[in-house]
mmCIF file with all atom_site columns, C-alpha atoms in Angstrom:
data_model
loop_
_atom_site.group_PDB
_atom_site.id
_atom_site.type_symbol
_atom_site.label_atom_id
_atom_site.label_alt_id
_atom_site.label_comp_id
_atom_site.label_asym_id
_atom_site.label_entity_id
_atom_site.label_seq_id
_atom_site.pdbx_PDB_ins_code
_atom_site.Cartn_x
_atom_site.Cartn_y
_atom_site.Cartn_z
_atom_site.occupancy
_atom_site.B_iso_or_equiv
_atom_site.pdbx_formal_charge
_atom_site.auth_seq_id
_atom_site.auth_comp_id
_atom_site.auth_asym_id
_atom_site.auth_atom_id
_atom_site.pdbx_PDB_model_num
ATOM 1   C CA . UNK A 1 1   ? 0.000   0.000  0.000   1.00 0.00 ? 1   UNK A CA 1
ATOM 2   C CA . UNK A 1 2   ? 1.389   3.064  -1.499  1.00 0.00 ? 2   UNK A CA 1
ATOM 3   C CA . UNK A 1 3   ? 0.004   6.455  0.779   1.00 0.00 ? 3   UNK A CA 1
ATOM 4   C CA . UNK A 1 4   ? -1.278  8.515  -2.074  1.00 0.00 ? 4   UNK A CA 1
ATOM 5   C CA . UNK A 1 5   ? -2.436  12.010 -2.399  1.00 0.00 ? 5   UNK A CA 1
ATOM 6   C CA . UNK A 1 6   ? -5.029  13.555 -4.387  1.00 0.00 ? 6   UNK A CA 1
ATOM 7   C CA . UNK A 1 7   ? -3.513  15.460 -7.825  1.00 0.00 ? 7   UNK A CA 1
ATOM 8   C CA . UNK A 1 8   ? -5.426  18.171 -7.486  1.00 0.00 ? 8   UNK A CA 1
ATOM 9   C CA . UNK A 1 9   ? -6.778  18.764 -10.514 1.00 0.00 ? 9   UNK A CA 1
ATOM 10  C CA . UNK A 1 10  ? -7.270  22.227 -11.615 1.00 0.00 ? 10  UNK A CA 1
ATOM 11  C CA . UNK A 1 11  ? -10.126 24.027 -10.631 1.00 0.00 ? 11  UNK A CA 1
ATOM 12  C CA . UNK A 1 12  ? -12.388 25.011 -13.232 1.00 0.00 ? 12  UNK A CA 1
ATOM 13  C CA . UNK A 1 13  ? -11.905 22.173 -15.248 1.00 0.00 ? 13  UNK A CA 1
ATOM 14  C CA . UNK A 1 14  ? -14.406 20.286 -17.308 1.00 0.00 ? 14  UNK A CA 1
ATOM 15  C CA . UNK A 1 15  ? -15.664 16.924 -16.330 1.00 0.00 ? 15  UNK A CA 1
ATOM 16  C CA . UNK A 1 16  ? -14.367 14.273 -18.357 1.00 0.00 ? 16  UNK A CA 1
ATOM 17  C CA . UNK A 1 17  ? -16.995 11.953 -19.966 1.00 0.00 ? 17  UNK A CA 1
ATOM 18  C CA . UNK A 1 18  ? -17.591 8.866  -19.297 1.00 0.00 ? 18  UNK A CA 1
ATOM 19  C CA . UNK A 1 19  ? -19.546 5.637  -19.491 1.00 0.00 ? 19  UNK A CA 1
ATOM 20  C CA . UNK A 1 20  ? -19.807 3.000  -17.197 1.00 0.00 ? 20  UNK A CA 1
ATOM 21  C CA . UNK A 1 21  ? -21.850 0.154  -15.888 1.00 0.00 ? 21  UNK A CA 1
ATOM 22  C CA . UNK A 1 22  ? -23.745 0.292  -12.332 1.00 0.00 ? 22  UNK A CA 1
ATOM 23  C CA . UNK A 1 23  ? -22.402 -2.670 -10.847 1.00 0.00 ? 23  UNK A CA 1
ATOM 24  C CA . UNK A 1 24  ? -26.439 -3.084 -8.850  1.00 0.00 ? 24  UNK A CA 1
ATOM 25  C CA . UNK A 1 25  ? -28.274 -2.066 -11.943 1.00 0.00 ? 25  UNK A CA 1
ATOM 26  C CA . UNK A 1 26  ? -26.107 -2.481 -15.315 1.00 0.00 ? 26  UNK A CA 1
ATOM 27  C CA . UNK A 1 27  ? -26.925 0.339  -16.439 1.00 0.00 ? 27  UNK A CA 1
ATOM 28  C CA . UNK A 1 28  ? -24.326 2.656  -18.382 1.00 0.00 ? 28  UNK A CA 1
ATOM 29  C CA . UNK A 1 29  ? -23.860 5.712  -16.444 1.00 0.00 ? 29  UNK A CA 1
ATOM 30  C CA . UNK A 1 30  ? -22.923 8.823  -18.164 1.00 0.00 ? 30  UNK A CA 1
ATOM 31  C CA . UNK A 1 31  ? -22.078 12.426 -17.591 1.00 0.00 ? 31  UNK A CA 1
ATOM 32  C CA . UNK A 1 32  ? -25.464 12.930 -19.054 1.00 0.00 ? 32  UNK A CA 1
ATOM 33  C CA . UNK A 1 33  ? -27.383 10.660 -16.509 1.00 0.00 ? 33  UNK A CA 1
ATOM 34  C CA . UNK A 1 34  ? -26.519 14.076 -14.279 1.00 0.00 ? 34  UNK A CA 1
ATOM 35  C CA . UNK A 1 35  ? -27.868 16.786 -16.560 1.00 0.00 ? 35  UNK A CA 1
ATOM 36  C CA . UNK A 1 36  ? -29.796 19.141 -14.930 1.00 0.00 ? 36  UNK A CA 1
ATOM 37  C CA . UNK A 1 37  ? -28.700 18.311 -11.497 1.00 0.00 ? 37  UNK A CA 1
ATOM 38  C CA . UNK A 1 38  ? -26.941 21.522 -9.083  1.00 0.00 ? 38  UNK A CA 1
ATOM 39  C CA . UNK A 1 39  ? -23.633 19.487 -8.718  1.00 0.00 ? 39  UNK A CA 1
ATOM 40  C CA . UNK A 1 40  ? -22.308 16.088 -9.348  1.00 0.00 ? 40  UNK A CA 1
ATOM 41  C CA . UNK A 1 41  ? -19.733 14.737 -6.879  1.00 0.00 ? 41  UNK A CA 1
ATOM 42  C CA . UNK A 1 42  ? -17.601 11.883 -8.483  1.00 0.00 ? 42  UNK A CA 1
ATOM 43  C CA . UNK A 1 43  ? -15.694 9.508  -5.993  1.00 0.00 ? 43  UNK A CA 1
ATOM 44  C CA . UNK A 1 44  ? -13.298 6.762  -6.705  1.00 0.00 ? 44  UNK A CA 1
ATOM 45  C CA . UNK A 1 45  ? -13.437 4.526  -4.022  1.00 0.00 ? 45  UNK A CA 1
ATOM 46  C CA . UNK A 1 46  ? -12.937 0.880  -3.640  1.00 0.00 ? 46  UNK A CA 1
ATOM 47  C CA . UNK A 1 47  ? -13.989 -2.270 -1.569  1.00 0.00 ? 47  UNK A CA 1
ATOM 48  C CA . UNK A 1 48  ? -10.238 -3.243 0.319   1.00 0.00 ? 48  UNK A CA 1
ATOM 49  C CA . UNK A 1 49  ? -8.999  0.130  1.253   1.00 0.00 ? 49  UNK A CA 1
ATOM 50  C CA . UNK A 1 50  ? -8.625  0.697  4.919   1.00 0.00 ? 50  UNK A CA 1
ATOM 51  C CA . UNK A 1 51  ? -9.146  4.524  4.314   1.00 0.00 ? 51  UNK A CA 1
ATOM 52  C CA . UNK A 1 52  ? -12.661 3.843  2.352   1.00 0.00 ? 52  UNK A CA 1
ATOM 53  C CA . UNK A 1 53  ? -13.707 0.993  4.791   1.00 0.00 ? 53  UNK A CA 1
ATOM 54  C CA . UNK A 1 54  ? -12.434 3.902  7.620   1.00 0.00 ? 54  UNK A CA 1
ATOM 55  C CA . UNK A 1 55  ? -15.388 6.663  5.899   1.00 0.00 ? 55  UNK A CA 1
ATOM 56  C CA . UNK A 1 56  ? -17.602 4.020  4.089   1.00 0.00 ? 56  UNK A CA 1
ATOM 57  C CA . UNK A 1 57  ? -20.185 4.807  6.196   1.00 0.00 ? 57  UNK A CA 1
ATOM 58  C CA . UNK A 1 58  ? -20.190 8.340  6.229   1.00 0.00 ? 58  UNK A CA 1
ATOM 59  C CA . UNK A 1 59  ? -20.297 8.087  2.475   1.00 0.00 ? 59  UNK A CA 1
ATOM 60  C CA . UNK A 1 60  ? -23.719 6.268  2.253   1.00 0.00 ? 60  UNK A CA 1
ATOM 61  C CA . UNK A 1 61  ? -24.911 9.033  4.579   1.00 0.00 ? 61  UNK A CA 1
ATOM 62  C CA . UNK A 1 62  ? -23.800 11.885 2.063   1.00 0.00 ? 62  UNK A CA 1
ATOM 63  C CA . UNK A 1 63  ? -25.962 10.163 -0.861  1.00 0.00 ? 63  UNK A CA 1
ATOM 64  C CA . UNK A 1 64  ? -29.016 10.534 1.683   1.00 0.00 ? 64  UNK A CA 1
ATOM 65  C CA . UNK A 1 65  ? -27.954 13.739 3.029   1.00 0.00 ? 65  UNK A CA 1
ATOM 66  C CA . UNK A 1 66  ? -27.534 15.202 -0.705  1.00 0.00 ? 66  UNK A CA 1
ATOM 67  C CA . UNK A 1 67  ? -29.092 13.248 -3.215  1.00 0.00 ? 67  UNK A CA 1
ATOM 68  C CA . UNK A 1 68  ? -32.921 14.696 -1.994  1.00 0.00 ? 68  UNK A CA 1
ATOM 69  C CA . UNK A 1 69  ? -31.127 18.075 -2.844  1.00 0.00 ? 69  UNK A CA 1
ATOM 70  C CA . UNK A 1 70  ? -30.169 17.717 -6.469  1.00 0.00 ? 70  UNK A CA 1
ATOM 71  C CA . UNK A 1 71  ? -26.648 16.574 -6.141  1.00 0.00 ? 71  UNK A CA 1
ATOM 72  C CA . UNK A 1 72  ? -25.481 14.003 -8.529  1.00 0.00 ? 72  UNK A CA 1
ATOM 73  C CA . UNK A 1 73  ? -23.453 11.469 -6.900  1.00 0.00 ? 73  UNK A CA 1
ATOM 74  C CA . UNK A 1 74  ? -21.198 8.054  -8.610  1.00 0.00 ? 74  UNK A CA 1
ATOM 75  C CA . UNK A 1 75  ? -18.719 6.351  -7.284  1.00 0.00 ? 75  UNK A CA 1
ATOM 76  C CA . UNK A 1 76  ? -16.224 4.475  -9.483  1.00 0.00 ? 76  UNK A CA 1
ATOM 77  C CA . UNK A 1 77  ? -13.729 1.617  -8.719  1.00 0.00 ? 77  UNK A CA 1
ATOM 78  C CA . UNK A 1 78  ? -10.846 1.663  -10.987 1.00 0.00 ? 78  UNK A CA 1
ATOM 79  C CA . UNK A 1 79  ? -8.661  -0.882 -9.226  1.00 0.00 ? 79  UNK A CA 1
ATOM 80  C CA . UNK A 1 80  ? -6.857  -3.752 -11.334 1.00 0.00 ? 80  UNK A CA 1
ATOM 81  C CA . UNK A 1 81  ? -9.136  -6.777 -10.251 1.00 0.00 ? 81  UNK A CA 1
ATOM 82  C CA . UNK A 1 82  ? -6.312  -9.272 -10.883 1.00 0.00 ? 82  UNK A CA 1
ATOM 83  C CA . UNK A 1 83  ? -4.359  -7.852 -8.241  1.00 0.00 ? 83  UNK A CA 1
ATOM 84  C CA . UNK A 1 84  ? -6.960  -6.803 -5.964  1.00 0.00 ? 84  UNK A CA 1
ATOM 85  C CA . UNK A 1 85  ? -10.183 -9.123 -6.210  1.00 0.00 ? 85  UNK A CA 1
ATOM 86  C CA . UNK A 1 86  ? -12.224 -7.858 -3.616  1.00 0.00 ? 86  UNK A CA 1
ATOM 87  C CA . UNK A 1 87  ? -12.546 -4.399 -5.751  1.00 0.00 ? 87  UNK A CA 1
ATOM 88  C CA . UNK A 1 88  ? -14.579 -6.653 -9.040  1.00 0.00 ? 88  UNK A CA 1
ATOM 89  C CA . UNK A 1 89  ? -17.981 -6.106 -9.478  1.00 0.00 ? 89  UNK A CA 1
ATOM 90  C CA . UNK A 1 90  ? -19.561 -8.127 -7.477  1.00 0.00 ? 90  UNK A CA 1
ATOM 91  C CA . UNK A 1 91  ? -17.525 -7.087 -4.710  1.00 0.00 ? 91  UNK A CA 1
ATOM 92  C CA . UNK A 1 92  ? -18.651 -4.087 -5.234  1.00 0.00 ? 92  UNK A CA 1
ATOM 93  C CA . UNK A 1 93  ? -22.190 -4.423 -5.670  1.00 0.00 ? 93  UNK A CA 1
ATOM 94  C CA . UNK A 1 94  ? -22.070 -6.324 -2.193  1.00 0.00 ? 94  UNK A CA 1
ATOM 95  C CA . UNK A 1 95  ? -20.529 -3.564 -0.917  1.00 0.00 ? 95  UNK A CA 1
ATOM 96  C CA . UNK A 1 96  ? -23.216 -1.057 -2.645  1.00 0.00 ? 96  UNK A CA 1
ATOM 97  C CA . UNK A 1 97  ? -26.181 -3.057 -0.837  1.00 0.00 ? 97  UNK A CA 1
ATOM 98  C CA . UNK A 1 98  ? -24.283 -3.665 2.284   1.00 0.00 ? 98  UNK A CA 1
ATOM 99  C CA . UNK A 1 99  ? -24.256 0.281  2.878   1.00 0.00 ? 99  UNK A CA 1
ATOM 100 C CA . UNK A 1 100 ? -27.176 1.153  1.383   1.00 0.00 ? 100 UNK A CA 1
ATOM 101 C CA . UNK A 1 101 ? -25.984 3.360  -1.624  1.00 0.00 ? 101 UNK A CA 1
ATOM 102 C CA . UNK A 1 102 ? -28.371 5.317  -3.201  1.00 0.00 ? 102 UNK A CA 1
ATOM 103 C CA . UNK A 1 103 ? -25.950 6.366  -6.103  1.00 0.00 ? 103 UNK A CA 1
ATOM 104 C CA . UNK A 1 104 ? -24.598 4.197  -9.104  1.00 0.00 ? 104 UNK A CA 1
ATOM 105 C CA . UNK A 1 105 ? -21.152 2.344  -7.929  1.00 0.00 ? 105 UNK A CA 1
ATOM 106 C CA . UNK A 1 106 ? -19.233 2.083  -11.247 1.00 0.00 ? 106 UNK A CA 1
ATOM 107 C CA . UNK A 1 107 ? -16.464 0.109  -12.308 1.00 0.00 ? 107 UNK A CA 1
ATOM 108 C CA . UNK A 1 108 ? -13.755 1.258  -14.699 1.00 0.00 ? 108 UNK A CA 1
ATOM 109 C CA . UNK A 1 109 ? -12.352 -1.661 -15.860 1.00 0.00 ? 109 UNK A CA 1
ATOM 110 C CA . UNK A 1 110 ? -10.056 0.168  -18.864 1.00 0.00 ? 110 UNK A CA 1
ATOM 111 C CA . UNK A 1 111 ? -9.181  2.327  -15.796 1.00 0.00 ? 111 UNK A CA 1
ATOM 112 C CA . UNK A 1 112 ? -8.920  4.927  -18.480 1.00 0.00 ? 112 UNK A CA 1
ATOM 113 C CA . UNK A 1 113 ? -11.932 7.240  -16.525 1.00 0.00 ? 113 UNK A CA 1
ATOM 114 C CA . UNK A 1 114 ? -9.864  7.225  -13.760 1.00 0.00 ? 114 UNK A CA 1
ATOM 115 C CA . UNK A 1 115 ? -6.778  8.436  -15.896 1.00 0.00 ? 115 UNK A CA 1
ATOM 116 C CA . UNK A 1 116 ? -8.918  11.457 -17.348 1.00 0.00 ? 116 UNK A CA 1
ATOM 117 C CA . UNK A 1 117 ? -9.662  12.536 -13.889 1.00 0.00 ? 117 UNK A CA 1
ATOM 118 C CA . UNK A 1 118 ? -6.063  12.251 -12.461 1.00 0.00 ? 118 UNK A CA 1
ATOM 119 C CA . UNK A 1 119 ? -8.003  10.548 -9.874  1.00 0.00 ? 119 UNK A CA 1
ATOM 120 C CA . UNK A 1 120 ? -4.857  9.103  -7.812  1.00 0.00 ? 120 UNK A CA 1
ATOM 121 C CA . UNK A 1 121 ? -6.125  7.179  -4.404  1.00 0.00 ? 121 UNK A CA 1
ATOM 122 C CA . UNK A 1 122 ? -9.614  5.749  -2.818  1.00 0.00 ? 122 UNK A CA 1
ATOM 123 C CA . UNK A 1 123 ? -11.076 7.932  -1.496  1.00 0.00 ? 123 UNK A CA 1
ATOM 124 C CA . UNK A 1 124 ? -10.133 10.632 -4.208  1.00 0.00 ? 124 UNK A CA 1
ATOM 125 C CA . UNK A 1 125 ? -13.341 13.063 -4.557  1.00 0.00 ? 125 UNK A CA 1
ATOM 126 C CA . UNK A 1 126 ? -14.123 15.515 -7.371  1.00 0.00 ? 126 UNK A CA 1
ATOM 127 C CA . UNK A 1 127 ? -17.109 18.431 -7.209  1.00 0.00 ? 127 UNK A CA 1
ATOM 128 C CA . UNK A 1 128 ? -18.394 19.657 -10.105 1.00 0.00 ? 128 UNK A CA 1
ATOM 129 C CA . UNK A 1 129 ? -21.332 22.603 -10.431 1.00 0.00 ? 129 UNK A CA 1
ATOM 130 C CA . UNK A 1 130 ? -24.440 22.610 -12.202 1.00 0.00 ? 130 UNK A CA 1
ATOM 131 C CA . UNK A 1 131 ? -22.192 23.390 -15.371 1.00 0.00 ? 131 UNK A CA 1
ATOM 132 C CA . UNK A 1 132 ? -19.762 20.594 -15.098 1.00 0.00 ? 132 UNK A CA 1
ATOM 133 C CA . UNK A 1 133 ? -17.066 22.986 -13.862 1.00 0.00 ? 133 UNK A CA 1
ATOM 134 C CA . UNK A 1 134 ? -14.649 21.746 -11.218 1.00 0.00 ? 134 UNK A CA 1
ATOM 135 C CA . UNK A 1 135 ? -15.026 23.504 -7.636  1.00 0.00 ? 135 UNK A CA 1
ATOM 136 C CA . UNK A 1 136 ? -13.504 21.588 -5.146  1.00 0.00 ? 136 UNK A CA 1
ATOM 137 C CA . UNK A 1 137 ? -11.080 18.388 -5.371  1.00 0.00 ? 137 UNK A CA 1
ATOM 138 C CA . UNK A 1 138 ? -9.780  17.442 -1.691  1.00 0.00 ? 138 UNK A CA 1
ATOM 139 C CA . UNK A 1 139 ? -10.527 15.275 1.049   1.00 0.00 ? 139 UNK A CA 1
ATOM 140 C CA . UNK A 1 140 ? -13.689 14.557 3.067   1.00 0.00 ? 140 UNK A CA 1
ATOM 141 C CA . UNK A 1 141 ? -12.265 15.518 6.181   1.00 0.00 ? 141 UNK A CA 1
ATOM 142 C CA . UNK A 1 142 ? -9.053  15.715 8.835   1.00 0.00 ? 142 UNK A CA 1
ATOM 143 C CA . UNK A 1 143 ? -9.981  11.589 9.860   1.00 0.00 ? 143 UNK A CA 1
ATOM 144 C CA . UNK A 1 144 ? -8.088  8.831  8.837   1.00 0.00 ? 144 UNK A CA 1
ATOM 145 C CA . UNK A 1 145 ? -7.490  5.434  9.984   1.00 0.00 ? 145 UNK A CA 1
ATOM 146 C CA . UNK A 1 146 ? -4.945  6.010  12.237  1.00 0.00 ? 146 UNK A CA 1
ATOM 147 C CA . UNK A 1 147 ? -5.933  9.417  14.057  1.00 0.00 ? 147 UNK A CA 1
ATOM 148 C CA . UNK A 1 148 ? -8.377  9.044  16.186  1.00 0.00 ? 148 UNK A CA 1
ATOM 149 C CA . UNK A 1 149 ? -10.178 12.114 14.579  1.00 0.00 ? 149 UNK A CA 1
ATOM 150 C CA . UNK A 1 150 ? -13.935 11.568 13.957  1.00 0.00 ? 150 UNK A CA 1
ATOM 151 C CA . UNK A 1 151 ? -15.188 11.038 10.677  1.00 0.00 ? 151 UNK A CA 1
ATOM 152 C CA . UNK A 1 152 ? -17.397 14.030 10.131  1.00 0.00 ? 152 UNK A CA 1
ATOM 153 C CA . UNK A 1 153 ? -16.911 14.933 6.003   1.00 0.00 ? 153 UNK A CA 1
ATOM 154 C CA . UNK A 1 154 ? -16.730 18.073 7.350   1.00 0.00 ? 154 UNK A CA 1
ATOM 155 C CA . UNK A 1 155 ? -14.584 19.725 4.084   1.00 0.00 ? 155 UNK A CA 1
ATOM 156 C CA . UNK A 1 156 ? -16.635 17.986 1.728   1.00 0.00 ? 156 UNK A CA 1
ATOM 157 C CA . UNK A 1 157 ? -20.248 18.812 3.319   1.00 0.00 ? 157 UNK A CA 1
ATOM 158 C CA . UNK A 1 158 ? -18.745 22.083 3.283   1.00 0.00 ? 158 UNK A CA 1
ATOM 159 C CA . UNK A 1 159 ? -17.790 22.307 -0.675  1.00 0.00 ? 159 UNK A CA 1
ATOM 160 C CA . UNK A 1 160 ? -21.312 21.217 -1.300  1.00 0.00 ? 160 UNK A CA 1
ATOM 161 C CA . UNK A 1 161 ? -22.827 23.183 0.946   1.00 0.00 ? 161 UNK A CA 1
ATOM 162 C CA . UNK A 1 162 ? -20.957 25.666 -0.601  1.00 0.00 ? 162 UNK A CA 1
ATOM 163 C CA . UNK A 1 163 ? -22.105 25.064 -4.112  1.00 0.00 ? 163 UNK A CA 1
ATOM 164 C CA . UNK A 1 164 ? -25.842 24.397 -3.607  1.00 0.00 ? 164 UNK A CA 1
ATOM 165 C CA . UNK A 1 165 ? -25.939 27.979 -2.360  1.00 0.00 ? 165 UNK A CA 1
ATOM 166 C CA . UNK A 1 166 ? -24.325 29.415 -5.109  1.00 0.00 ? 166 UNK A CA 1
ATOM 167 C CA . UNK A 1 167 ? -20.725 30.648 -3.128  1.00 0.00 ? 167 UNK A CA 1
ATOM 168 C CA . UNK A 1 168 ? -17.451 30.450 -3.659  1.00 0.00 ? 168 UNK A CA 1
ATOM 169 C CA . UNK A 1 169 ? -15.363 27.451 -2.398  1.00 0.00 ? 169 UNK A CA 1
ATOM 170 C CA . UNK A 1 170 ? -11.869 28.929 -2.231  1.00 0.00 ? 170 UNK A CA 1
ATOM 171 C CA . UNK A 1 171 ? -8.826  27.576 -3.675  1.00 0.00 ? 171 UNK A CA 1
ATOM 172 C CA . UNK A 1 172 ? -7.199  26.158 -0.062  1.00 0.00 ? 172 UNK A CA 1
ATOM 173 C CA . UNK A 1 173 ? -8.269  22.519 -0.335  1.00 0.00 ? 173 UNK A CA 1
ATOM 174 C CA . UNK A 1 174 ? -6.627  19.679 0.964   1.00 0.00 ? 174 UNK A CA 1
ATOM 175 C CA . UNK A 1 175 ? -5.735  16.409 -0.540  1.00 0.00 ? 175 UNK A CA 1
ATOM 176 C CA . UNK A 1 176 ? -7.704  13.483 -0.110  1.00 0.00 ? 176 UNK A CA 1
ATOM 177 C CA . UNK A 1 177 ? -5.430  10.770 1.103   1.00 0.00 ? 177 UNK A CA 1
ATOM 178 C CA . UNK A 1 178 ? -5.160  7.031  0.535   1.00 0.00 ? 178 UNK A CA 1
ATOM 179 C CA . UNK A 1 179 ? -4.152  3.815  -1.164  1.00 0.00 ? 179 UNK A CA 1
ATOM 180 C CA . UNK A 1 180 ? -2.850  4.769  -4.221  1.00 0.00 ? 180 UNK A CA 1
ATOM 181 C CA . UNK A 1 181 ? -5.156  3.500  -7.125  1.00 0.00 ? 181 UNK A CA 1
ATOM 182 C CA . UNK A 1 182 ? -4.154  -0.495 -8.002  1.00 0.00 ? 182 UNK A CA 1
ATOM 183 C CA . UNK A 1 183 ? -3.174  0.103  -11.934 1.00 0.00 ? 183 UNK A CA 1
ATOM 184 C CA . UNK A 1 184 ? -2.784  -2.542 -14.112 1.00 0.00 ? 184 UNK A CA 1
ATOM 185 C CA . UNK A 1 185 ? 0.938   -3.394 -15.131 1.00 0.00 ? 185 UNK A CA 1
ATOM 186 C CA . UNK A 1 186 ? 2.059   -1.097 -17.703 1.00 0.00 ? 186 UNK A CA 1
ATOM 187 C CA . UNK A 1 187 ? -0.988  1.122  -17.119 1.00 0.00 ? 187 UNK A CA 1
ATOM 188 C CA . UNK A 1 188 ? 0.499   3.420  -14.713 1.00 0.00 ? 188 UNK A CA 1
ATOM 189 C CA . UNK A 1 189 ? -0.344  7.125  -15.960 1.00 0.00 ? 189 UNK A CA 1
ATOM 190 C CA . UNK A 1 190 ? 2.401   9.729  -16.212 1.00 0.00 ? 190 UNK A CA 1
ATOM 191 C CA . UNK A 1 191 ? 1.007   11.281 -12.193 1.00 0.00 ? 191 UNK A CA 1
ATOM 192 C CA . UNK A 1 192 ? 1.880   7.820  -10.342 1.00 0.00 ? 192 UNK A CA 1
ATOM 193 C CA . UNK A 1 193 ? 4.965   7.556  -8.036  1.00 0.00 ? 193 UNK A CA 1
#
């Protein structure tokens, strides 16, 4: 386990596209399945990660906390599964109904969405406006596994707090921090190690 931090992708930028299956449903979830919404919060997160398993549950929370309010919510898993086999799709969907998630749980098997975000380590989160524009990339709070800090998503409840209302964020954001993303051999993109 590699301790990973977020890239920090530039603010402002455009959401990549993508399409991916709902590991509960099947369906192919798109950019598009979030058009009209106020925000869309995009998540890579896995099943094995101590630092997901440590805010799991406060992540099923958000989707009921923010979902009712026009957020957009998906989670992807872009983990090599040949490597890490609790992080396939069925994994994951047991995972999905064992929490409760009310958003699609994706898997990226290419791991090429997770490339076109920069998206680096589970939990790596990226918050996007009503126009698709980046606002906040960071982590969902001060906890992690071995602090002893409550798990509140206190910077992340914040940023969409923030955004629903229509404010400003601010540029001082702090990387999300984790297990670096499990890439396939040869697969590593230009940002790892």
């Amino acid at each position: 386990m590699a301790l990973t931090e977020s890239t920090m992708l530039t603010l402002a930028t455009l959401a990549p596209n993508f399409q991916l299956p709902d590991v509960v449903s099947g369906e192919i979830i798109s950019l598009s399945t979030f058009e009209g919404k106020k925000a869309l919060l995009v998540m890579f997160i896995c099943r094995h990660c101590p630092f997901v398993k440590h805010v799991q549950l406060e992540l099923a929370k958000i989707g009921k906390d923010y979902l009712p309010k026009d957020v957009g919510i998906v989670a992807i898993s872009s983990n090599n599964i040949e490597t890490n086999p609790d992080d396939a799709p069925d994994k994951l969907k047991e995972m999905a109904l064992e929490l409760g998630l009310n958003f699609p749980y994706c898997f990226d098997e290419t791991q090429e969405v997770a490339k076109s975000y920069t998206a680096a380590c589970t939990p790596d989160f990226f918050l996007f406006d009503a126009d698709f524009k980046l606002v906040y990339r960071g982590q969902l709070d001060d906890s992690r596994p071995s602090n002893e800090k409550p798990v509140t998503g206190s910077d992340l409840r914040a940023a969409l707090d923030a955004v629903l209302a229509g404010k400003n964020i601010g540029e001082k954001q702090k990387p999300s921090i984790g297990c670096n993303i499990k890439w396939k051999p040869g697969n590593e993109p230009s940002y790892f190690g």
